Amino acid sequence: MDVTNRLGRAAEDGDVAAVARLLTDGAEVDGLGGDKRSALDLAVHAGHVDVVRVLLDAGADPRQRAGAYGEVTPLGLAAMYGYVAVAELLLDAGATTGAQGRLNFPPLVLAATSTEHGHPRMVDLLLRRGADIGEVRKDRTSLEWAAAFGNVRMVRHLLARGATPTAKAVSEARAGAERFSKAVRDEQRRQETREAYALVVAALRDAGVVG
């Protein structure tokens, strides 16, 4: 295994000492291994804060492509997995909060939608560090994406932090309710889905949207 692949393996394993040693021995900090992923990419994916710190201190590019297909950035990965401490390091190193990566996703959208309830602490961090709560991806804001997925907790969270309630968010919730109800065969799950979307619409109406 060559030095670049050894660096990637050590980063993915969270082996800080090995990462530091390989860098001292001349490993290229942003070199791509056989899987076309860098050490920073792999360390962020695994949530290894100390390894991320060492790589950034060694000059790793916080804005490089990341993900299995190079589709996002390190910050995008951290946002998807809710790794707040990792995201803080990336932001301190120069990562930006706007749309980024090959898929051009704002990290805020990823933080709001990547799990069933999203990552509220990551959302808060990104907003504190300058993310635009109204930024859109595919003509939807983070709030509208959360509404489309029936994520009532995240809808309420975003509203509490100043997201604008829109008629589009209501229509996205209604369309999502219809779509997911058709996809779910179990009647109990279907009812739970309908109830979740009803709560989303209620939260939006409580926030002042008409529709």
JSON list of C-alpha atoms in Angstrom, two decimals:
[
{"chain": "A", "resi": 1, "resn": "MET", "atom": "CA", "xyz": [0.00, 0.00, 0.00]},
{"chain": "A", "resi": 2, "resn": "ASP", "atom": "CA", "xyz": [1.52, 3.35, -1.04]},
{"chain": "A", "resi": 3, "resn": "VAL", "atom": "CA", "xyz": [1.88, 6.31, 1.30]},
{"chain": "A", "resi": 4, "resn": "THR", "atom": "CA", "xyz": [-1.28, 8.10, 0.07]},
{"chain": "A", "resi": 5, "resn": "ASN", "atom": "CA", "xyz": [-3.44, 5.08, 0.70]},
{"chain": "A", "resi": 6, "resn": "ARG", "atom": "CA", "xyz": [-1.80, 4.55, 4.10]},
{"chain": "A", "resi": 7, "resn": "LEU", "atom": "CA", "xyz": [-2.62, 8.14, 5.00]},
{"chain": "A", "resi": 8, "resn": "GLY", "atom": "CA", "xyz": [-6.23, 7.66, 3.96]},
{"chain": "A", "resi": 9, "resn": "ARG", "atom": "CA", "xyz": [-6.50, 4.41, 5.94]},
{"chain": "A", "resi": 10, "resn": "ALA", "atom": "CA", "xyz": [-5.03, 6.05, 9.05]},
{"chain": "A", "resi": 11, "resn": "ALA", "atom": "CA", "xyz": [-7.36, 9.03, 8.70]},
{"chain": "A", "resi": 12, "resn": "GLU", "atom": "CA", "xyz": [-10.40, 6.80, 8.31]},
{"chain": "A", "resi": 13, "resn": "ASP", "atom": "CA", "xyz": [-9.34, 4.75, 11.35]},
{"chain": "A", "resi": 14, "resn": "GLY", "atom": "CA", "xyz": [-8.85, 7.85, 13.49]},
{"chain": "A", "resi": 15, "resn": "ASP", "atom": "CA", "xyz": [-5.16, 7.10, 14.02]},
{"chain": "A", "resi": 16, "resn": "VAL", "atom": "CA", "xyz": [-3.85, 10.59, 14.79]},
{"chain": "A", "resi": 17, "resn": "ALA", "atom": "CA", "xyz": [-0.28, 9.47, 15.44]},
{"chain": "A", "resi": 18, "resn": "ALA", "atom": "CA", "xyz": [-0.04, 7.58, 12.15]},
{"chain": "A", "resi": 19, "resn": "VAL", "atom": "CA", "xyz": [-1.53, 10.51, 10.22]},
{"chain": "A", "resi": 20, "resn": "ALA", "atom": "CA", "xyz": [1.00, 12.92, 11.75]},
{"chain": "A", "resi": 21, "resn": "ARG", "atom": "CA", "xyz": [3.88, 10.54, 11.07]},
{"chain": "A", "resi": 22, "resn": "LEU", "atom": "CA", "xyz": [2.91, 9.99, 7.44]},
{"chain": "A", "resi": 23, "resn": "LEU", "atom": "CA", "xyz": [2.58, 13.71, 6.85]},
{"chain": "A", "resi": 24, "resn": "THR", "atom": "CA", "xyz": [6.01, 14.26, 8.39]},
{"chain": "A", "resi": 25, "resn": "ASP", "atom": "CA", "xyz": [7.38, 11.55, 6.12]},
{"chain": "A", "resi": 26, "resn": "GLY", "atom": "CA", "xyz": [6.14, 13.46, 3.08]},
{"chain": "A", "resi": 27, "resn": "ALA", "atom": "CA", "xyz": [2.66, 12.18, 2.33]},
{"chain": "A", "resi": 28, "resn": "GLU", "atom": "CA", "xyz": [0.69, 14.66, 0.21]},
{"chain": "A", "resi": 29, "resn": "VAL", "atom": "CA", "xyz": [-2.02, 16.00, 2.49]},
{"chain": "A", "resi": 30, "resn": "ASP", "atom": "CA", "xyz": [-4.69, 16.21, -0.24]},
{"chain": "A", "resi": 31, "resn": "GLY", "atom": "CA", "xyz": [-3.54, 13.23, -2.25]},
{"chain": "A", "resi": 32, "resn": "LEU", "atom": "CA", "xyz": [-6.25, 10.87, -3.51]},
{"chain": "A", "resi": 33, "resn": "GLY", "atom": "CA", "xyz": [-6.08, 7.18, -2.73]},
{"chain": "A", "resi": 34, "resn": "GLY", "atom": "CA", "xyz": [-7.24, 4.32, -4.87]},
{"chain": "A", "resi": 35, "resn": "ASP", "atom": "CA", "xyz": [-10.84, 5.14, -3.98]},
{"chain": "A", "resi": 36, "resn": "LYS", "atom": "CA", "xyz": [-10.35, 8.72, -5.23]},
{"chain": "A", "resi": 37, "resn": "ARG", "atom": "CA", "xyz": [-10.90, 10.10, -1.74]},
{"chain": "A", "resi": 38, "resn": "SER", "atom": "CA", "xyz": [-8.53, 12.21, 0.31]},
{"chain": "A", "resi": 39, "resn": "ALA", "atom": "CA", "xyz": [-7.54, 11.75, 3.93]},
{"chain": "A", "resi": 40, "resn": "LEU", "atom": "CA", "xyz": [-9.64, 14.77, 4.95]},
{"chain": "A", "resi": 41, "resn": "ASP", "atom": "CA", "xyz": [-12.66, 13.40, 3.12]},
{"chain": "A", "resi": 42, "resn": "LEU", "atom": "CA", "xyz": [-12.35, 10.06, 4.92]},
{"chain": "A", "resi": 43, "resn": "ALA", "atom": "CA", "xyz": [-11.66, 11.61, 8.31]},
{"chain": "A", "resi": 44, "resn": "VAL", "atom": "CA", "xyz": [-14.69, 13.89, 8.05]},
{"chain": "A", "resi": 45, "resn": "HIS", "atom": "CA", "xyz": [-16.89, 11.01, 6.90]},
{"chain": "A", "resi": 46, "resn": "ALA", "atom": "CA", "xyz": [-15.88, 9.05, 10.01]},
{"chain": "A", "resi": 47, "resn": "GLY", "atom": "CA", "xyz": [-16.22, 12.06, 12.31]},
{"chain": "A", "resi": 48, "resn": "HIS", "atom": "CA", "xyz": [-12.63, 11.97, 13.59]},
{"chain": "A", "resi": 49, "resn": "VAL", "atom": "CA", "xyz": [-12.22, 15.49, 14.98]},
{"chain": "A", "resi": 50, "resn": "ASP", "atom": "CA", "xyz": [-8.56, 15.21, 16.01]},
{"chain": "A", "resi": 51, "resn": "VAL", "atom": "CA", "xyz": [-7.53, 13.81, 12.64]},
{"chain": "A", "resi": 52, "resn": "VAL", "atom": "CA", "xyz": [-9.42, 16.57, 10.83]},
{"chain": "A", "resi": 53, "resn": "ARG", "atom": "CA", "xyz": [-7.58, 19.12, 12.95]},
{"chain": "A", "resi": 54, "resn": "VAL", "atom": "CA", "xyz": [-4.17, 17.63, 12.11]},
{"chain": "A", "resi": 55, "resn": "LEU", "atom": "CA", "xyz": [-4.93, 17.53, 8.39]},
{"chain": "A", "resi": 56, "resn": "LEU", "atom": "CA", "xyz": [-6.21, 21.09, 8.29]},
{"chain": "A", "resi": 57, "resn": "ASP", "atom": "CA", "xyz": [-3.17, 22.30, 10.25]},
{"chain": "A", "resi": 58, "resn": "ALA", "atom": "CA", "xyz": [-1.05, 20.55, 7.60]},
{"chain": "A", "resi": 59, "resn": "GLY", "atom": "CA", "xyz": [-2.77, 22.54, 4.85]},
{"chain": "A", "resi": 60, "resn": "ALA", "atom": "CA", "xyz": [-5.63, 20.31, 3.70]},
{"chain": "A", "resi": 61, "resn": "ASP", "atom": "CA", "xyz": [-8.10, 22.21, 1.54]},
{"chain": "A", "resi": 62, "resn": "PRO", "atom": "CA", "xyz": [-11.43, 22.56, 3.41]},
{"chain": "A", "resi": 63, "resn": "ARG", "atom": "CA", "xyz": [-13.23, 23.29, 0.13]},
{"chain": "A", "resi": 64, "resn": "GLN", "atom": "CA", "xyz": [-12.15, 20.19, -1.78]},
{"chain": "A", "resi": 65, "resn": "ARG", "atom": "CA", "xyz": [-14.60, 17.69, -3.18]},
{"chain": "A", "resi": 66, "resn": "ALA", "atom": "CA", "xyz": [-15.69, 14.93, -0.85]},
{"chain": "A", "resi": 67, "resn": "GLY", "atom": "CA", "xyz": [-18.04, 11.98, -0.70]},
{"chain": "A", "resi": 68, "resn": "ALA", "atom": "CA", "xyz": [-17.97, 8.62, -2.42]},
{"chain": "A", "resi": 69, "resn": "TYR", "atom": "CA", "xyz": [-18.50, 10.28, -5.81]},
{"chain": "A", "resi": 70, "resn": "GLY", "atom": "CA", "xyz": [-16.99, 13.69, -5.08]},
{"chain": "A", "resi": 71, "resn": "GLU", "atom": "CA", "xyz": [-20.50, 15.06, -4.90]},
{"chain": "A", "resi": 72, "resn": "VAL", "atom": "CA", "xyz": [-20.19, 17.29, -1.84]},
{"chain": "A", "resi": 73, "resn": "THR", "atom": "CA", "xyz": [-17.49, 19.00, 0.24]},
{"chain": "A", "resi": 74, "resn": "PRO", "atom": "CA", "xyz": [-16.07, 18.20, 3.68]},
{"chain": "A", "resi": 75, "resn": "LEU", "atom": "CA", "xyz": [-18.50, 20.69, 5.23]},
{"chain": "A", "resi": 76, "resn": "GLY", "atom": "CA", "xyz": [-21.35, 19.10, 3.31]},
{"chain": "A", "resi": 77, "resn": "LEU", "atom": "CA", "xyz": [-20.39, 15.69, 4.71]},
{"chain": "A", "resi": 78, "resn": "ALA", "atom": "CA", "xyz": [-20.16, 17.05, 8.24]},
{"chain": "A", "resi": 79, "resn": "ALA", "atom": "CA", "xyz": [-23.58, 18.66, 7.82]},
{"chain": "A", "resi": 80, "resn": "MET", "atom": "CA", "xyz": [-25.12, 15.41, 6.59]},
{"chain": "A", "resi": 81, "resn": "TYR", "atom": "CA", "xyz": [-23.86, 13.46, 9.60]},
{"chain": "A", "resi": 82, "resn": "GLY", "atom": "CA", "xyz": [-24.32, 16.16, 12.21]},
{"chain": "A", "resi": 83, "resn": "TYR", "atom": "CA", "xyz": [-20.63, 16.39, 13.15]},
{"chain": "A", "resi": 84, "resn": "VAL", "atom": "CA", "xyz": [-20.74, 19.84, 14.73]},
{"chain": "A", "resi": 85, "resn": "ALA", "atom": "CA", "xyz": [-17.18, 19.87, 16.10]},
{"chain": "A", "resi": 86, "resn": "VAL", "atom": "CA", "xyz": [-15.81, 18.80, 12.71]},
{"chain": "A", "resi": 87, "resn": "ALA", "atom": "CA", "xyz": [-17.85, 21.49, 10.97]},
{"chain": "A", "resi": 88, "resn": "GLU", "atom": "CA", "xyz": [-16.48, 24.13, 13.32]},
{"chain": "A", "resi": 89, "resn": "LEU", "atom": "CA", "xyz": [-12.92, 23.19, 12.39]},
{"chain": "A", "resi": 90, "resn": "LEU", "atom": "CA", "xyz": [-13.74, 23.32, 8.67]},
{"chain": "A", "resi": 91, "resn": "LEU", "atom": "CA", "xyz": [-15.40, 26.71, 8.98]},
{"chain": "A", "resi": 92, "resn": "ASP", "atom": "CA", "xyz": [-12.45, 28.05, 10.97]},
{"chain": "A", "resi": 93, "resn": "ALA", "atom": "CA", "xyz": [-10.17, 26.81, 8.17]},
{"chain": "A", "resi": 94, "resn": "GLY", "atom": "CA", "xyz": [-12.09, 28.67, 5.48]},
{"chain": "A", "resi": 95, "resn": "ALA", "atom": "CA", "xyz": [-15.00, 26.48, 4.45]},
{"chain": "A", "resi": 96, "resn": "THR", "atom": "CA", "xyz": [-17.97, 28.53, 3.27]},
{"chain": "A", "resi": 97, "resn": "THR", "atom": "CA", "xyz": [-21.65, 28.05, 4.06]},
{"chain": "A", "resi": 98, "resn": "GLY", "atom": "CA", "xyz": [-23.15, 28.66, 0.62]},
{"chain": "A", "resi": 99, "resn": "ALA", "atom": "CA", "xyz": [-24.11, 26.12, -2.04]},
{"chain": "A", "resi": 100, "resn": "GLN", "atom": "CA", "xyz": [-21.12, 23.95, -2.87]},
{"chain": "A", "resi": 101, "resn": "GLY", "atom": "CA", "xyz": [-19.84, 20.67, -4.25]},
{"chain": "A", "resi": 102, "resn": "ARG", "atom": "CA", "xyz": [-20.64, 19.01, -7.55]},
{"chain": "A", "resi": 103, "resn": "LEU", "atom": "CA", "xyz": [-24.32, 18.79, -6.58]},
{"chain": "A", "resi": 104, "resn": "ASN", "atom": "CA", "xyz": [-24.33, 22.43, -5.44]},
{"chain": "A", "resi": 105, "resn": "PHE", "atom": "CA", "xyz": [-26.12, 21.74, -2.16]},
{"chain": "A", "resi": 106, "resn": "PRO", "atom": "CA", "xyz": [-26.10, 24.32, 0.65]},
{"chain": "A", "resi": 107, "resn": "PRO", "atom": "CA", "xyz": [-24.85, 22.58, 3.82]},
{"chain": "A", "resi": 108, "resn": "LEU", "atom": "CA", "xyz": [-27.90, 24.01, 5.61]},
{"chain": "A", "resi": 109, "resn": "VAL", "atom": "CA", "xyz": [-30.24, 21.96, 3.41]},
{"chain": "A", "resi": 110, "resn": "LEU", "atom": "CA", "xyz": [-28.18, 18.84, 4.09]},
{"chain": "A", "resi": 111, "resn": "ALA", "atom": "CA", "xyz": [-28.22, 19.48, 7.84]},
{"chain": "A", "resi": 112, "resn": "ALA", "atom": "CA", "xyz": [-31.98, 19.98, 7.79]},
{"chain": "A", "resi": 113, "resn": "THR", "atom": "CA", "xyz": [-32.91, 16.93, 5.74]},
{"chain": "A", "resi": 114, "resn": "SER", "atom": "CA", "xyz": [-30.28, 14.18, 5.94]},
{"chain": "A", "resi": 115, "resn": "THR", "atom": "CA", "xyz": [-31.95, 12.22, 8.74]},
{"chain": "A", "resi": 116, "resn": "GLU", "atom": "CA", "xyz": [-35.53, 11.76, 9.90]},
{"chain": "A", "resi": 117, "resn": "HIS", "atom": "CA", "xyz": [-35.34, 14.76, 12.21]},
{"chain": "A", "resi": 118, "resn": "GLY", "atom": "CA", "xyz": [-32.33, 16.59, 10.76]},
{"chain": "A", "resi": 119, "resn": "HIS", "atom": "CA", "xyz": [-29.48, 17.97, 12.84]},
{"chain": "A", "resi": 120, "resn": "PRO", "atom": "CA", "xyz": [-30.70, 21.02, 14.82]},
{"chain": "A", "resi": 121, "resn": "ARG", "atom": "CA", "xyz": [-27.30, 21.78, 16.39]},
{"chain": "A", "resi": 122, "resn": "MET", "atom": "CA", "xyz": [-25.67, 21.76, 12.97]},
{"chain": "A", "resi": 123, "resn": "VAL", "atom": "CA", "xyz": [-28.39, 24.05, 11.63]},
{"chain": "A", "resi": 124, "resn": "ASP", "atom": "CA", "xyz": [-27.72, 26.45, 14.51]},
{"chain": "A", "resi": 125, "resn": "LEU", "atom": "CA", "xyz": [-23.96, 26.40, 13.89]},
{"chain": "A", "resi": 126, "resn": "LEU", "atom": "CA", "xyz": [-24.34, 27.10, 10.18]},
{"chain": "A", "resi": 127, "resn": "LEU", "atom": "CA", "xyz": [-26.73, 29.95, 10.84]},
{"chain": "A", "resi": 128, "resn": "ARG", "atom": "CA", "xyz": [-24.37, 31.45, 13.41]},
{"chain": "A", "resi": 129, "resn": "ARG", "atom": "CA", "xyz": [-21.57, 31.25, 10.87]},
{"chain": "A", "resi": 130, "resn": "GLY", "atom": "CA", "xyz": [-23.43, 33.06, 8.13]},
{"chain": "A", "resi": 131, "resn": "ALA", "atom": "CA", "xyz": [-25.58, 30.53, 6.29]},
{"chain": "A", "resi": 132, "resn": "ASP", "atom": "CA", "xyz": [-28.55, 32.07, 4.51]},
{"chain": "A", "resi": 133, "resn": "ILE", "atom": "CA", "xyz": [-31.71, 30.50, 5.91]},
{"chain": "A", "resi": 134, "resn": "GLY", "atom": "CA", "xyz": [-33.53, 31.41, 2.70]},
{"chain": "A", "resi": 135, "resn": "GLU", "atom": "CA", "xyz": [-30.99, 29.92, 0.27]},
{"chain": "A", "resi": 136, "resn": "VAL", "atom": "CA", "xyz": [-32.58, 27.54, -2.21]},
{"chain": "A", "resi": 137, "resn": "ARG", "atom": "CA", "xyz": [-31.67, 24.24, -3.81]},
{"chain": "A", "resi": 138, "resn": "LYS", "atom": "CA", "xyz": [-33.89, 23.11, -6.68]},
{"chain": "A", "resi": 139, "resn": "ASP", "atom": "CA", "xyz": [-36.23, 26.01, -5.93]},
{"chain": "A", "resi": 140, "resn": "ARG", "atom": "CA", "xyz": [-36.76, 24.98, -2.30]},
{"chain": "A", "resi": 141, "resn": "THR", "atom": "CA", "xyz": [-35.48, 26.56, 0.89]},
{"chain": "A", "resi": 142, "resn": "SER", "atom": "CA", "xyz": [-34.36, 24.41, 3.81]},
{"chain": "A", "resi": 143, "resn": "LEU", "atom": "CA", "xyz": [-37.79, 24.96, 5.36]},
{"chain": "A", "resi": 144, "resn": "GLU", "atom": "CA", "xyz": [-39.56, 23.86, 2.19]},
{"chain": "A", "resi": 145, "resn": "TRP", "atom": "CA", "xyz": [-37.37, 20.77, 1.94]},
{"chain": "A", "resi": 146, "resn": "ALA", "atom": "CA", "xyz": [-38.11, 19.88, 5.56]},
{"chain": "A", "resi": 147, "resn": "ALA", "atom": "CA", "xyz": [-41.83, 20.39, 4.93]},
{"chain": "A", "resi": 148, "resn": "ALA", "atom": "CA", "xyz": [-41.67, 18.16, 1.85]},
{"chain": "A", "resi": 149, "resn": "PHE", "atom": "CA", "xyz": [-40.21, 15.35, 3.99]},
{"chain": "A", "resi": 150, "resn": "GLY", "atom": "CA", "xyz": [-42.77, 15.83, 6.77]},
{"chain": "A", "resi": 151, "resn": "ASN", "atom": "CA", "xyz": [-40.05, 16.73, 9.27]},
{"chain": "A", "resi": 152, "resn": "VAL", "atom": "CA", "xyz": [-42.12, 18.66, 11.78]},
{"chain": "A", "resi": 153, "resn": "ARG", "atom": "CA", "xyz": [-39.30, 19.03, 14.32]},
{"chain": "A", "resi": 154, "resn": "MET", "atom": "CA", "xyz": [-37.03, 20.65, 11.78]},
{"chain": "A", "resi": 155, "resn": "VAL", "atom": "CA", "xyz": [-39.83, 22.80, 10.39]},
{"chain": "A", "resi": 156, "resn": "ARG", "atom": "CA", "xyz": [-40.48, 24.15, 13.88]},
{"chain": "A", "resi": 157, "resn": "HIS", "atom": "CA", "xyz": [-36.76, 24.58, 14.49]},
{"chain": "A", "resi": 158, "resn": "LEU", "atom": "CA", "xyz": [-36.22, 26.58, 11.31]},
{"chain": "A", "resi": 159, "resn": "LEU", "atom": "CA", "xyz": [-39.29, 28.71, 11.94]},
{"chain": "A", "resi": 160, "resn": "ALA", "atom": "CA", "xyz": [-38.03, 29.50, 15.44]},
{"chain": "A", "resi": 161, "resn": "ARG", "atom": "CA", "xyz": [-34.76, 30.68, 13.89]},
{"chain": "A", "resi": 162, "resn": "GLY", "atom": "CA", "xyz": [-36.35, 33.03, 11.43]},
{"chain": "A", "resi": 163, "resn": "ALA", "atom": "CA", "xyz": [-37.23, 30.98, 8.36]},
{"chain": "A", "resi": 164, "resn": "THR", "atom": "CA", "xyz": [-40.02, 32.57, 6.35]},
{"chain": "A", "resi": 165, "resn": "PRO", "atom": "CA", "xyz": [-43.19, 30.45, 6.31]},
{"chain": "A", "resi": 166, "resn": "THR", "atom": "CA", "xyz": [-44.33, 30.20, 2.71]},
{"chain": "A", "resi": 167, "resn": "ALA", "atom": "CA", "xyz": [-47.37, 28.94, 0.88]},
{"chain": "A", "resi": 168, "resn": "LYS", "atom": "CA", "xyz": [-44.94, 26.79, -1.08]},
{"chain": "A", "resi": 169, "resn": "ALA", "atom": "CA", "xyz": [-43.91, 25.03, 2.13]},
{"chain": "A", "resi": 170, "resn": "VAL", "atom": "CA", "xyz": [-47.57, 24.18, 2.74]},
{"chain": "A", "resi": 171, "resn": "SER", "atom": "CA", "xyz": [-47.98, 22.86, -0.80]},
{"chain": "A", "resi": 172, "resn": "GLU", "atom": "CA", "xyz": [-44.77, 20.83, -0.47]},
{"chain": "A", "resi": 173, "resn": "ALA", "atom": "CA", "xyz": [-46.10, 19.29, 2.74]},
{"chain": "A", "resi": 174, "resn": "ARG", "atom": "CA", "xyz": [-49.41, 18.39, 1.12]},
{"chain": "A", "resi": 175, "resn": "ALA", "atom": "CA", "xyz": [-47.69, 16.90, -1.91]},
{"chain": "A", "resi": 176, "resn": "GLY", "atom": "CA", "xyz": [-45.33, 14.96, 0.35]},
{"chain": "A", "resi": 177, "resn": "ALA", "atom": "CA", "xyz": [-48.22, 13.60, 2.40]},
{"chain": "A", "resi": 178, "resn": "GLU", "atom": "CA", "xyz": [-49.92, 12.32, -0.72]},
{"chain": "A", "resi": 179, "resn": "ARG", "atom": "CA", "xyz": [-46.74, 10.86, -2.15]},
{"chain": "A", "resi": 180, "resn": "PHE", "atom": "CA", "xyz": [-45.62, 9.05, 0.99]},
{"chain": "A", "resi": 181, "resn": "SER", "atom": "CA", "xyz": [-49.10, 7.84, 1.87]},
{"chain": "A", "resi": 182, "resn": "LYS", "atom": "CA", "xyz": [-49.27, 6.09, -1.49]},
{"chain": "A", "resi": 183, "resn": "ALA", "atom": "CA", "xyz": [-45.83, 4.58, -0.99]},
{"chain": "A", "resi": 184, "resn": "VAL", "atom": "CA", "xyz": [-46.59, 3.15, 2.46]},
{"chain": "A", "resi": 185, "resn": "ARG", "atom": "CA", "xyz": [-48.76, 0.02, 2.54]},
{"chain": "A", "resi": 186, "resn": "ASP", "atom": "CA", "xyz": [-49.11, -0.43, 6.28]},
{"chain": "A", "resi": 187, "resn": "GLU", "atom": "CA", "xyz": [-52.19, 1.46, 7.47]},
{"chain": "A", "resi": 188, "resn": "GLN", "atom": "CA", "xyz": [-50.67, 2.44, 10.80]},
{"chain": "A", "resi": 189, "resn": "ARG", "atom": "CA", "xyz": [-47.57, 3.89, 9.12]},
{"chain": "A", "resi": 190, "resn": "ARG", "atom": "CA", "xyz": [-49.82, 5.65, 6.61]},
{"chain": "A", "resi": 191, "resn": "GLN", "atom": "CA", "xyz": [-51.77, 7.26, 9.45]},
{"chain": "A", "resi": 192, "resn": "GLU", "atom": "CA", "xyz": [-48.56, 8.30, 11.19]},
{"chain": "A", "resi": 193, "resn": "THR", "atom": "CA", "xyz": [-47.37, 9.86, 7.94]},
{"chain": "A", "resi": 194, "resn": "ARG", "atom": "CA", "xyz": [-50.60, 11.81, 7.52]},
{"chain": "A", "resi": 195, "resn": "GLU", "atom": "CA", "xyz": [-50.39, 13.03, 11.11]},
{"chain": "A", "resi": 196, "resn": "ALA", "atom": "CA", "xyz": [-46.79, 14.17, 10.69]},
{"chain": "A", "resi": 197, "resn": "TYR", "atom": "CA", "xyz": [-47.62, 16.21, 7.62]},
{"chain": "A", "resi": 198, "resn": "ALA", "atom": "CA", "xyz": [-50.69, 17.66, 9.33]},
{"chain": "A", "resi": 199, "resn": "LEU", "atom": "CA", "xyz": [-48.41, 18.88, 12.11]},
{"chain": "A", "resi": 200, "resn": "VAL", "atom": "CA", "xyz": [-46.10, 20.47, 9.54]},
{"chain": "A", "resi": 201, "resn": "VAL", "atom": "CA", "xyz": [-49.01, 22.36, 7.97]},
{"chain": "A", "resi": 202, "resn": "ALA", "atom": "CA", "xyz": [-50.24, 23.41, 11.41]},
{"chain": "A", "resi": 203, "resn": "ALA", "atom": "CA", "xyz": [-46.79, 24.73, 12.35]},
{"chain": "A", "resi": 204, "resn": "LEU", "atom": "CA", "xyz": [-46.63, 26.75, 9.14]},
{"chain": "A", "resi": 205, "resn": "ARG", "atom": "CA", "xyz": [-50.09, 28.18, 9.69]},
{"chain": "A", "resi": 206, "resn": "ASP", "atom": "CA", "xyz": [-49.25, 29.05, 13.29]},
{"chain": "A", "resi": 207, "resn": "ALA", "atom": "CA", "xyz": [-46.25, 30.93, 11.92]},
{"chain": "A", "resi": 208, "resn": "GLY", "atom": "CA", "xyz": [-48.55, 33.06, 9.79]},
{"chain": "A", "resi": 209, "resn": "VAL", "atom": "CA", "xyz": [-48.70, 31.45, 6.38]},
{"chain": "A", "resi": 210, "resn": "VAL", "atom": "CA", "xyz": [-52.08, 31.37, 4.68]},
{"chain": "A", "resi": 211, "resn": "GLY", "atom": "CA", "xyz": [-53.03, 28.32, 2.66]}
]
